Short mmCIF file of C-alpha atoms and ligand atoms in Angstrom, two decimals:
data_model
loop_
_atom_site.label_atom_id
_atom_site.label_comp_id
_atom_site.label_asym_id
_atom_site.label_seq_id
_atom_site.Cartn_x
_atom_site.Cartn_y
_atom_site.Cartn_z
CA GLY A 1 70.89 -146.81 0.11
CA GLU A 2 71.39 -146.75 3.87
CA PRO A 3 68.12 -146.22 5.82
CA LEU A 4 68.22 -142.88 7.57
CA ILE A 5 67.32 -142.88 11.26
CA LEU A 6 66.76 -139.51 12.88
CA SER A 7 68.60 -140.02 16.14
CA GLU A 8 66.95 -137.02 17.88
CA LYS A 9 63.46 -138.52 17.23
CA CYS A 10 64.15 -142.25 17.62
CA ILE A 11 63.06 -143.64 21.00
CA GLY A 12 64.27 -147.15 20.23
CA CYS A 13 60.82 -148.71 20.28
CA LEU A 14 61.72 -151.08 17.39
CA LYS A 15 58.31 -150.61 15.74
CA CYS A 16 59.92 -149.60 12.46
CA VAL A 17 62.00 -152.77 12.49
CA LYS A 18 58.86 -154.88 12.82
CA VAL A 19 56.83 -153.11 10.16
CA CYS A 20 59.48 -152.64 7.49
CA PRO A 21 58.08 -154.69 4.56
CA ALA A 22 61.58 -155.41 3.18
CA ALA A 23 62.94 -156.35 6.64
CA ALA A 24 65.70 -153.86 5.86
CA LEU A 25 66.08 -152.32 9.33
CA GLU A 26 68.34 -153.38 12.14
CA MET A 27 68.90 -151.59 15.41
CA PHE A 28 71.70 -152.00 17.94
CA PHE A 29 71.99 -150.43 21.38
CA THR A 30 74.96 -149.58 23.57
CA PRO A 31 74.81 -151.12 27.08
CA GLU A 32 73.80 -147.69 28.44
CA GLU A 33 70.91 -147.39 25.91
CA GLN A 34 69.87 -150.94 26.73
CA ARG A 35 69.67 -150.02 30.46
CA ILE A 36 67.51 -146.96 29.70
CA LEU A 37 65.17 -149.03 27.53
CA GLU A 38 64.74 -151.63 30.26
CA GLU A 39 64.00 -148.87 32.77
CA LEU A 40 61.35 -147.46 30.41
CA ALA A 41 59.78 -150.88 29.92
CA LYS A 42 59.50 -151.26 33.72
CA GLN A 43 57.79 -147.89 34.02
CA GLN A 44 55.34 -148.84 31.31
CA GLY A 45 54.61 -152.05 33.20
CA ALA A 46 53.78 -149.96 36.28
CA GLY A 47 51.54 -147.78 34.12
CA ALA A 48 49.59 -150.88 33.06
CA ALA A 49 48.42 -151.47 36.63
CA PRO A 50 45.28 -149.29 36.30
CA ALA A 51 44.17 -151.49 33.39
CA GLU A 52 43.97 -154.39 35.82
CA GLU A 53 41.94 -152.22 38.18
CA VAL A 54 39.51 -151.54 35.33
CA ASP A 55 39.26 -155.27 34.80
CA GLU A 56 38.47 -155.68 38.48
CA GLU A 57 35.78 -153.00 38.19
CA GLU A 58 34.36 -154.78 35.18
CA ALA A 59 34.36 -158.08 37.03
CA ALA A 60 32.55 -156.48 39.98
CA LEU A 61 29.98 -154.99 37.61
CA ALA A 62 29.50 -158.32 35.84
CA ALA A 63 29.03 -160.03 39.23
CA LYS A 64 26.47 -157.39 40.27
CA LEU A 65 24.53 -157.73 37.02
CA SER A 66 24.60 -161.52 36.99
CA ALA A 67 22.64 -161.60 40.27
CA TYR A 68 19.63 -160.59 38.15
CA ARG A 69 17.78 -163.22 36.14
CA ASP A 70 14.46 -163.71 34.32
CA VAL A 71 12.16 -161.56 32.23
CA TRP A 72 9.17 -160.07 34.04
CA VAL A 73 5.96 -158.65 32.59
CA PHE A 74 3.62 -156.56 34.73
CA ILE A 75 0.04 -157.75 34.17
CA GLU A 76 -1.99 -154.57 34.28
CA GLN A 77 -5.57 -155.10 35.42
CA THR A 78 -8.61 -153.02 36.24
CA GLU A 79 -11.40 -154.65 38.25
CA GLY A 80 -9.86 -158.05 37.51
CA GLU A 81 -9.72 -157.54 33.75
CA ALA A 82 -6.26 -157.57 32.21
CA ALA A 83 -5.11 -154.99 29.69
CA LYS A 84 -4.40 -156.69 26.36
CA VAL A 85 -1.00 -155.03 26.13
CA SER A 86 0.15 -157.25 29.02
CA TRP A 87 -0.39 -160.35 26.87
CA GLU A 88 1.36 -158.68 23.93
CA LEU A 89 4.32 -158.10 26.24
CA LEU A 90 4.35 -161.75 27.25
CA GLY A 91 4.76 -162.49 23.52
CA VAL A 92 7.90 -160.38 23.11
CA GLY A 93 9.01 -161.32 26.64
CA ALA A 94 9.05 -164.99 25.63
CA GLU A 95 11.45 -164.25 22.78
CA LEU A 96 13.75 -162.26 25.08
CA ALA A 97 13.67 -164.97 27.75
CA LYS A 98 14.49 -167.62 25.18
CA SER A 99 17.44 -165.68 23.79
CA ILE A 100 19.09 -165.37 27.23
CA ASN A 101 17.84 -168.73 28.46
CA VAL A 102 15.85 -167.55 31.48
CA ALA A 103 12.25 -167.90 32.65
CA LEU A 104 9.39 -165.64 31.57
CA CYS A 105 7.48 -164.49 34.64
CA ALA A 106 4.33 -162.42 35.14
CA VAL A 107 3.59 -160.11 38.06
CA VAL A 108 -0.07 -159.94 39.06
CA ILE A 109 -1.04 -157.37 41.69
CA GLY A 110 -4.63 -156.67 42.77
CA GLU A 111 -7.54 -158.02 44.82
CA GLY A 112 -9.39 -161.12 43.65
CA VAL A 113 -7.09 -161.47 40.66
CA GLY A 114 -5.94 -165.08 41.04
CA HIS A 115 -7.70 -166.03 37.78
CA LEU A 116 -5.18 -163.91 35.85
CA CYS A 117 -2.40 -166.38 36.74
CA GLN A 118 -3.90 -169.02 34.46
CA GLU A 119 -4.35 -166.41 31.74
CA ALA A 120 -0.67 -165.46 32.09
CA PHE A 121 0.35 -169.12 31.74
CA SER A 122 -1.80 -169.46 28.65
CA TYR A 123 0.03 -166.51 27.05
CA GLY A 124 3.47 -167.94 27.79
CA ALA A 125 4.53 -167.17 31.38
CA SER A 126 6.03 -170.11 33.29
CA LYS A 127 5.82 -168.43 36.69
CA VAL A 128 3.54 -165.82 38.24
CA TYR A 129 4.31 -163.67 41.28
CA LEU A 130 0.89 -163.00 42.80
CA LEU A 131 0.08 -160.28 45.32
CA ASP A 132 -3.62 -160.50 46.14
CA GLN A 133 -4.59 -158.09 48.94
CA PRO A 134 -7.46 -155.60 49.50
CA VAL A 135 -4.98 -152.70 49.55
CA PHE A 136 -4.31 -153.36 45.83
CA HIS A 137 -7.99 -153.24 44.77
CA TYR A 138 -7.59 -149.96 42.90
CA TYR A 139 -4.38 -148.93 41.23
CA ARG A 140 -2.58 -146.35 43.31
CA THR A 141 1.08 -145.49 42.79
CA GLU A 142 2.20 -145.89 46.42
CA PRO A 143 1.10 -149.45 47.22
CA TYR A 144 1.87 -150.79 43.73
CA LEU A 145 5.29 -149.13 43.81
CA ASN A 146 6.09 -150.63 47.21
CA ALA A 147 4.86 -154.05 46.12
CA PHE A 148 6.78 -154.07 42.85
CA CYS A 149 10.02 -152.87 44.46
CA TYR A 150 9.64 -155.48 47.18
CA LEU A 151 9.45 -158.18 44.50
CA ILE A 152 12.42 -156.75 42.57
CA ASP A 153 14.57 -156.64 45.73
CA LYS A 154 13.66 -160.20 46.60
CA TYR A 155 13.73 -161.93 43.21
CA LYS A 156 15.98 -159.68 41.09
CA PRO A 157 14.62 -159.75 37.53
CA GLU A 158 16.94 -158.96 34.64
CA ILE A 159 14.30 -157.31 32.43
CA VAL A 160 10.98 -155.71 33.41
CA LEU A 161 8.34 -154.82 30.79
CA MET A 162 5.19 -152.77 31.30
CA GLY A 163 2.53 -151.40 28.96
CA ALA A 164 2.91 -147.73 27.99
CA THR A 165 -0.58 -147.02 29.32
CA GLY A 166 -1.55 -144.49 31.96
CA MET A 167 -0.95 -147.07 34.68
CA GLY A 168 2.21 -148.59 33.19
CA ARG A 169 3.87 -145.25 32.55
CA ASP A 170 3.13 -144.14 36.09
CA LEU A 171 4.35 -147.33 37.75
CA ALA A 172 7.41 -147.91 35.55
CA GLY A 173 8.77 -144.41 36.15
CA ALA A 174 8.26 -144.67 39.90
CA VAL A 175 9.82 -148.15 40.12
CA ALA A 176 12.86 -147.22 37.98
CA THR A 177 13.47 -144.17 40.16
CA ARG A 178 13.17 -146.15 43.40
CA VAL A 179 15.43 -149.03 42.34
CA LYS A 180 17.84 -146.62 40.60
CA THR A 181 17.84 -148.13 37.15
CA GLY A 182 17.18 -147.00 33.58
CA LEU A 183 13.81 -146.99 31.82
CA THR A 184 13.10 -146.60 28.11
CA ALA A 185 9.53 -145.50 27.36
CA ASP A 186 7.45 -146.37 24.29
CA CYS A 187 9.80 -148.94 22.76
CA THR A 188 8.91 -150.23 19.31
CA GLY A 189 11.57 -152.96 19.21
CA LEU A 190 13.24 -155.12 21.87
CA ASP A 191 16.03 -157.67 21.59
CA VAL A 192 19.15 -158.74 23.47
CA ASP A 193 22.80 -158.32 22.45
CA ASP A 194 25.59 -160.85 23.04
CA LYS A 195 26.33 -159.34 26.47
CA ARG A 196 22.74 -159.87 27.66
CA ASN A 197 21.99 -156.16 27.35
CA LEU A 198 18.45 -155.30 26.31
CA ARG A 199 18.47 -153.32 23.07
CA GLN A 200 15.54 -150.94 23.42
CA THR A 201 14.61 -149.27 20.16
CA ARG A 202 12.26 -146.30 19.97
CA PRO A 203 11.66 -143.28 17.73
CA ALA A 204 13.60 -140.19 18.78
CA PHE A 205 13.78 -136.57 17.66
CA GLY A 206 10.12 -136.42 16.67
CA GLY A 207 10.24 -139.77 14.92
CA ASN A 208 13.02 -138.75 12.55
CA ILE A 209 15.49 -141.36 13.79
CA MET A 210 15.24 -144.69 15.58
CA ALA A 211 17.43 -144.78 18.70
CA THR A 212 18.60 -148.02 20.31
CA ILE A 213 19.10 -147.48 24.02
CA MET A 214 20.85 -149.78 26.48
CA CYS A 215 21.12 -149.86 30.24
CA ASP A 216 24.38 -151.76 30.62
CA LYS A 217 25.40 -150.88 34.17
CA PHE A 218 22.16 -151.29 36.10
CA ARG A 219 19.54 -153.94 36.60
CA PRO A 220 16.72 -154.56 36.04
CA GLN A 221 16.51 -153.16 32.52
CA MET A 222 13.08 -151.55 32.24
CA ALA A 223 11.02 -150.72 29.17
CA THR A 224 7.46 -149.72 28.37
CA VAL A 225 5.73 -150.59 25.09
CA ARG A 226 2.51 -149.09 23.76
CA PRO A 227 -0.55 -151.25 23.14
CA HIS A 228 -0.71 -152.87 19.66
CA VAL A 229 3.00 -152.38 18.93
CA MET A 230 3.82 -156.05 19.63
CA PRO A 231 1.72 -158.84 18.13
CA MET A 232 -0.57 -160.93 20.37
CA PRO A 233 1.01 -164.31 21.20
CA GLU A 234 -0.93 -167.48 20.60
CA ARG A 235 -3.17 -168.49 23.53
CA ARG A 236 -2.61 -171.99 24.90
CA PRO A 237 -5.37 -172.54 27.48
CA ALA A 238 -3.91 -175.85 28.67
CA ALA A 239 -0.53 -174.34 29.64
CA SER A 240 0.39 -174.33 33.31
CA GLY A 241 3.10 -172.92 35.55
CA GLU A 242 4.15 -172.06 39.08
CA ILE A 243 2.36 -169.48 41.24
CA VAL A 244 4.51 -167.74 43.85
CA HIS A 245 2.11 -166.33 46.47
CA GLU A 246 3.60 -163.23 48.00
CA SER A 247 2.29 -160.64 50.39
CA CYS A 248 3.58 -157.22 51.21
CA ALA A 249 3.12 -155.47 54.54
CA ILE A 250 1.30 -152.33 53.41
CA ASN A 251 -1.13 -150.59 55.71
CA GLU A 252 -4.17 -148.90 54.16
CA ALA A 253 -3.94 -146.19 56.83
CA ASP A 254 -0.41 -145.26 55.65
CA ILE A 255 -1.49 -144.62 52.04
CA LEU A 256 -2.16 -141.00 51.25
CA THR A 257 -4.33 -141.58 48.14
CA LYS A 258 -7.90 -142.82 48.51
CA VAL A 259 -10.16 -143.76 45.61
CA LEU A 260 -13.58 -142.25 46.36
CA GLU A 261 -15.40 -142.84 43.08
CA ILE A 262 -14.63 -144.02 39.54
CA ILE A 263 -16.14 -141.79 36.84
CA LYS A 264 -16.01 -143.37 33.40
CA ASP A 265 -14.71 -141.18 30.55
CA THR A 266 -17.50 -140.78 28.03
CA LYS A 267 -15.79 -138.16 25.85
CA GLY A 268 -14.35 -140.73 23.49
CA GLN A 269 -17.89 -142.18 23.15
CA GLY A 270 -16.45 -145.54 24.04
CA VAL A 271 -14.68 -145.92 20.70
CA ASP A 272 -11.43 -147.82 21.04
CA ILE A 273 -9.52 -147.05 17.86
CA ALA A 274 -6.47 -148.87 19.22
CA GLY A 275 -8.36 -152.18 19.29
CA ALA A 276 -10.31 -151.76 16.02
CA GLU A 277 -9.83 -154.15 13.11
CA PHE A 278 -10.87 -151.60 10.47
CA ILE A 279 -10.03 -147.91 10.68
CA VAL A 280 -11.01 -145.18 8.24
CA SER A 281 -8.95 -142.10 9.10
CA GLY A 282 -9.32 -138.55 7.89
CA GLY A 283 -6.84 -135.70 7.79
CA ARG A 284 -6.73 -132.07 6.82
CA GLY A 285 -7.91 -133.08 3.35
CA MET A 286 -11.39 -133.68 4.82
CA MET A 287 -11.78 -129.87 4.78
CA ALA A 288 -14.61 -129.67 7.37
CA PRO A 289 -15.95 -131.62 10.37
CA GLU A 290 -19.24 -132.54 8.70
CA ASN A 291 -17.35 -134.37 5.94
CA PHE A 292 -16.30 -137.01 8.47
CA SER A 293 -19.79 -138.50 8.04
CA LEU A 294 -18.48 -139.87 4.71
CA LEU A 295 -15.80 -141.76 6.62
CA GLN A 296 -18.30 -142.91 9.26
CA GLU A 297 -20.51 -144.42 6.54
CA LEU A 298 -17.57 -146.35 5.10
CA ALA A 299 -16.46 -147.43 8.59
CA ASP A 300 -20.01 -148.65 9.34
CA GLU A 301 -20.01 -150.80 6.21
CA LEU A 302 -16.71 -152.35 7.30
CA GLY A 303 -17.70 -152.70 10.96
CA GLY A 304 -14.86 -150.35 11.87
CA VAL A 305 -14.24 -146.96 13.42
CA VAL A 306 -13.16 -143.49 12.31
CA GLY A 307 -9.70 -142.19 13.20
CA ALA A 308 -7.94 -138.92 12.48
CA SER A 309 -4.60 -137.22 11.92
CA ARG A 310 -3.40 -134.63 14.36
CA SER A 311 -4.25 -131.82 11.97
CA ALA A 312 -7.89 -132.94 11.97
CA VAL A 313 -7.85 -133.17 15.77
CA ASP A 314 -6.14 -129.79 16.19
CA ALA A 315 -8.76 -128.25 13.90
CA GLY A 316 -11.40 -129.54 16.35
CA TRP A 317 -12.96 -131.86 13.76
CA MET A 318 -12.39 -135.01 15.81
CA PRO A 319 -11.75 -135.69 19.53
CA HIS A 320 -8.19 -136.44 20.63
CA GLU A 321 -9.18 -140.04 21.48
CA ARG A 322 -9.38 -140.66 17.73
CA GLN A 323 -5.88 -139.38 16.92
CA VAL A 324 -3.48 -141.86 15.36
CA GLY A 325 0.26 -141.30 15.67
CA GLN A 326 3.12 -140.44 17.92
CA THR A 327 1.08 -138.25 20.26
CA GLY A 328 -2.10 -140.23 19.65
CA LYS A 329 -2.75 -143.98 19.54
CA THR A 330 -0.72 -146.73 17.92
CA VAL A 331 -3.02 -148.89 15.82
CA ARG A 332 -2.57 -152.21 14.07
CA PRO A 333 -5.85 -152.92 12.26
CA LYS A 334 -6.44 -155.41 9.46
CA ILE A 335 -7.19 -152.49 7.14
CA TYR A 336 -6.25 -148.83 7.62
CA ILE A 337 -7.73 -146.39 5.11
CA ALA A 338 -6.01 -142.98 5.16
CA CYS A 339 -8.14 -140.28 3.51
CA GLY A 340 -6.61 -136.86 2.88
CA ILE A 341 -3.64 -137.62 5.14
CA SER A 342 -0.20 -136.66 3.83
CA GLY A 343 1.74 -139.27 5.84
CA ALA A 344 3.99 -137.24 8.15
CA ILE A 345 6.43 -139.45 10.08
CA GLN A 346 4.56 -138.73 13.34
CA HIS A 347 1.42 -140.17 11.75
CA LEU A 348 3.19 -143.13 10.15
CA VAL A 349 4.73 -144.36 13.42
CA GLY A 350 1.20 -144.87 14.72
CA MET A 351 -0.19 -146.93 11.83
CA GLN A 352 2.56 -148.37 9.63
CA ASP A 353 2.23 -151.86 11.14
CA SER A 354 -1.36 -152.22 9.93
CA ASP A 355 -1.86 -155.40 7.87
CA VAL A 356 -3.17 -153.52 4.82
CA ILE A 357 -2.92 -149.76 4.25
CA ILE A 358 -5.07 -148.04 1.65
CA ALA A 359 -4.17 -144.41 0.99
CA ILE A 360 -6.43 -141.96 -0.82
CA ASN A 361 -4.72 -138.67 -1.67
CA ARG A 362 -4.86 -136.33 -4.62
CA ASP A 363 -1.10 -135.65 -4.40
CA ARG A 364 0.76 -138.59 -5.95
CA GLU A 365 3.96 -137.46 -4.19
CA ALA A 366 2.37 -137.69 -0.72
CA PRO A 367 4.62 -139.74 1.62
CA ILE A 368 1.65 -141.86 2.75
CA PHE A 369 1.99 -143.77 -0.54
CA ALA A 370 5.43 -145.02 0.57
CA VAL A 371 3.82 -147.17 3.29
CA ALA A 372 0.56 -147.92 1.46
CA THR A 373 -0.31 -151.42 0.26
CA TYR A 374 -2.75 -149.84 -2.20
CA GLY A 375 -2.59 -146.20 -3.23
CA ILE A 376 -5.44 -144.33 -4.89
CA VAL A 377 -4.49 -140.97 -6.40
CA GLY A 378 -7.59 -138.83 -6.65
CA ASP A 379 -10.27 -136.80 -4.89
CA LEU A 380 -11.41 -138.48 -1.70
CA PHE A 381 -14.86 -136.88 -2.02
CA GLN A 382 -15.45 -139.06 -5.09
CA ILE A 383 -13.48 -142.15 -4.08
CA VAL A 384 -14.73 -142.70 -0.51
CA PRO A 385 -18.47 -142.68 -1.42
CA ALA A 386 -17.69 -144.92 -4.42
CA ILE A 387 -16.06 -147.53 -2.14
CA THR A 388 -18.96 -147.33 0.32
CA ASP A 389 -21.49 -147.80 -2.50
CA ARG A 390 -19.59 -150.77 -3.88
CA LEU A 391 -19.49 -152.43 -0.45
CA ARG A 392 -23.26 -151.94 -0.12
CA GLU A 393 -23.80 -153.48 -3.55
CA LEU A 394 -21.68 -156.47 -2.62
CA LYS A 395 -23.70 -157.02 0.55
CA GLN A 396 -27.02 -157.10 -1.32
P1 FAD B 401 -1.59 -132.44 5.78
O1 FAD B 401 -0.17 -132.75 5.95
O2 FAD B 401 -1.97 -131.02 5.53
O3 FAD B 401 -2.10 -133.34 4.58
C1 FAD B 401 -3.35 -133.20 4.00
C2 FAD B 401 -3.36 -134.11 2.79
O4 FAD B 401 -4.66 -134.17 2.22
C3 FAD B 401 -2.43 -133.67 1.66
O5 FAD B 401 -1.52 -134.72 1.37
C4 FAD B 401 -3.36 -133.38 0.48
O6 FAD B 401 -2.78 -133.76 -0.76
C5 FAD B 401 -4.53 -134.26 0.81
N1 FAD B 401 -5.81 -133.77 0.25
C6 FAD B 401 -6.35 -132.55 0.35
N2 FAD B 401 -7.56 -132.53 -0.25
C7 FAD B 401 -7.77 -133.76 -0.74
C8 FAD B 401 -8.83 -134.37 -1.48
N3 FAD B 401 -9.94 -133.68 -1.80
N4 FAD B 401 -8.72 -135.65 -1.84
C9 FAD B 401 -7.61 -136.37 -1.53
N5 FAD B 401 -6.58 -135.84 -0.84
C10 FAD B 401 -6.66 -134.57 -0.44
N6 FAD B 401 0.32 -136.07 13.34
C11 FAD B 401 -0.53 -137.11 13.48
O7 FAD B 401 -1.31 -137.43 12.58
N7 FAD B 401 -0.52 -137.82 14.65
C12 FAD B 401 0.32 -137.56 15.68
O8 FAD B 401 0.25 -138.22 16.71
C13 FAD B 401 1.23 -136.46 15.54
N8 FAD B 401 2.10 -136.17 16.52
C14 FAD B 401 3.00 -135.15 16.31
C15 FAD B 401 3.98 -134.90 17.29
C16 FAD B 401 4.91 -133.91 17.08
C17 FAD B 401 5.97 -133.69 18.13
C18 FAD B 401 4.88 -133.15 15.90
C19 FAD B 401 5.89 -132.08 15.67
C20 FAD B 401 3.92 -133.38 14.96
C21 FAD B 401 2.96 -134.37 15.15
N9 FAD B 401 1.99 -134.64 14.18
C22 FAD B 401 1.18 -135.73 14.35
C23 FAD B 401 1.74 -133.73 13.05
C24 FAD B 401 2.35 -134.18 11.75
O9 FAD B 401 3.66 -133.71 11.67
C25 FAD B 401 1.56 -133.61 10.57
O10 FAD B 401 1.51 -132.23 10.69
C26 FAD B 401 0.13 -134.13 10.48
O11 FAD B 401 0.10 -135.53 10.58
C27 FAD B 401 -0.46 -133.71 9.14
O12 FAD B 401 -1.81 -134.08 9.11
P2 FAD B 401 -2.55 -134.32 7.72
O13 FAD B 401 -1.84 -135.38 6.98
O14 FAD B 401 -3.98 -134.54 8.03
O15 FAD B 401 -2.45 -132.91 7.03
#
């Protein structure tokens, strides 16, 4: 029959005419209606003006952001020795630089640190900004902050990466605040989207979700990454690049912090679990501190070190320096042996990138088995000594 048009609701927009699948609708207007419709169309046109303004805003933002280029990695050093995480960051930095077609640059700040430029080239940087002055001998927030911000203002990097170490966390936070940009701490994944925004992925809500964070309105985009999260890039000793010698007018007398003496921390007994190739870790299932000697014996056979879950650390069985996980260290050994550790997400985020994971647990439902390469269901007090004995036999 005749299509029914409700005249009190119809605004004459013609949408129904266009969408009618049977093309069954027609609409005619009196000259007066036609005049009203044209008037309405004009008003809508005027209403569209703000959209153009938004476009202008977007264009201004794009112009502001495009002034920033290159990927920078801060080369953290103490007494002229670089932290390994800096080289790991050059590895991921190279991939980012390649994907947005810019240069990978290193920033070396210190005194007597020129030799680190060649090291930076060998790990993939094509340019190094070098600030070599006595005032930078020891790391102190103030002079390093001033120096880094001076470089950012002058050379405008698009992305800045630092290690999530004591020094990197301190400097990155201060720099991001001073230059008014965003900073994502402890990233576990970094890549770039099609609008050149850095996608910064990190665990959130106690490790229960992975959040990808972007800083799309400010530059540089800053991120820190913990040691051992990114793989070491290949070292090419013959590589070369450009050194940009810079200096920054900073007066020692104006700096409030003075380093009087360096006292080495001996509490961790010099054991670096983060750099170990073999780790034997114990959790609450170890039952008592003296039982960790079982793990030490196995670690000794492997040439490795003993680690711990937070429960074992909280119980006072192991020092905090040995803790693996979200609030401990991130490790990436060749072999990680988890003994009496259930595999809570906060533990897993610290060790799941190990090459081989061996889990020993008497509960076959324990979540640690989900990430384990080899799972042994049974009593660790029988299994651990049996493995140690077998290794000793093999060595004889
Ligand atoms: P449990 O979960 O109690 O597991 C003990 C395991 O031992 C059990 O699976 C049991 O079956 C097994 N077991 C017992 N006896 C034996 C036996 N004889 N033989 C074999 N197996 C046995 N945890 C960390 O480890 N690192 C962190 O950095 C960390 N950070 C955290 C941060 C936050 C914000 C929060 C909320 C928690 C954090 N935790 C961390 C704690 C984490 O949630 C777990 O509580 C902790 O990892 C559990 O430690 P566990 O596996 O040793 O103990």
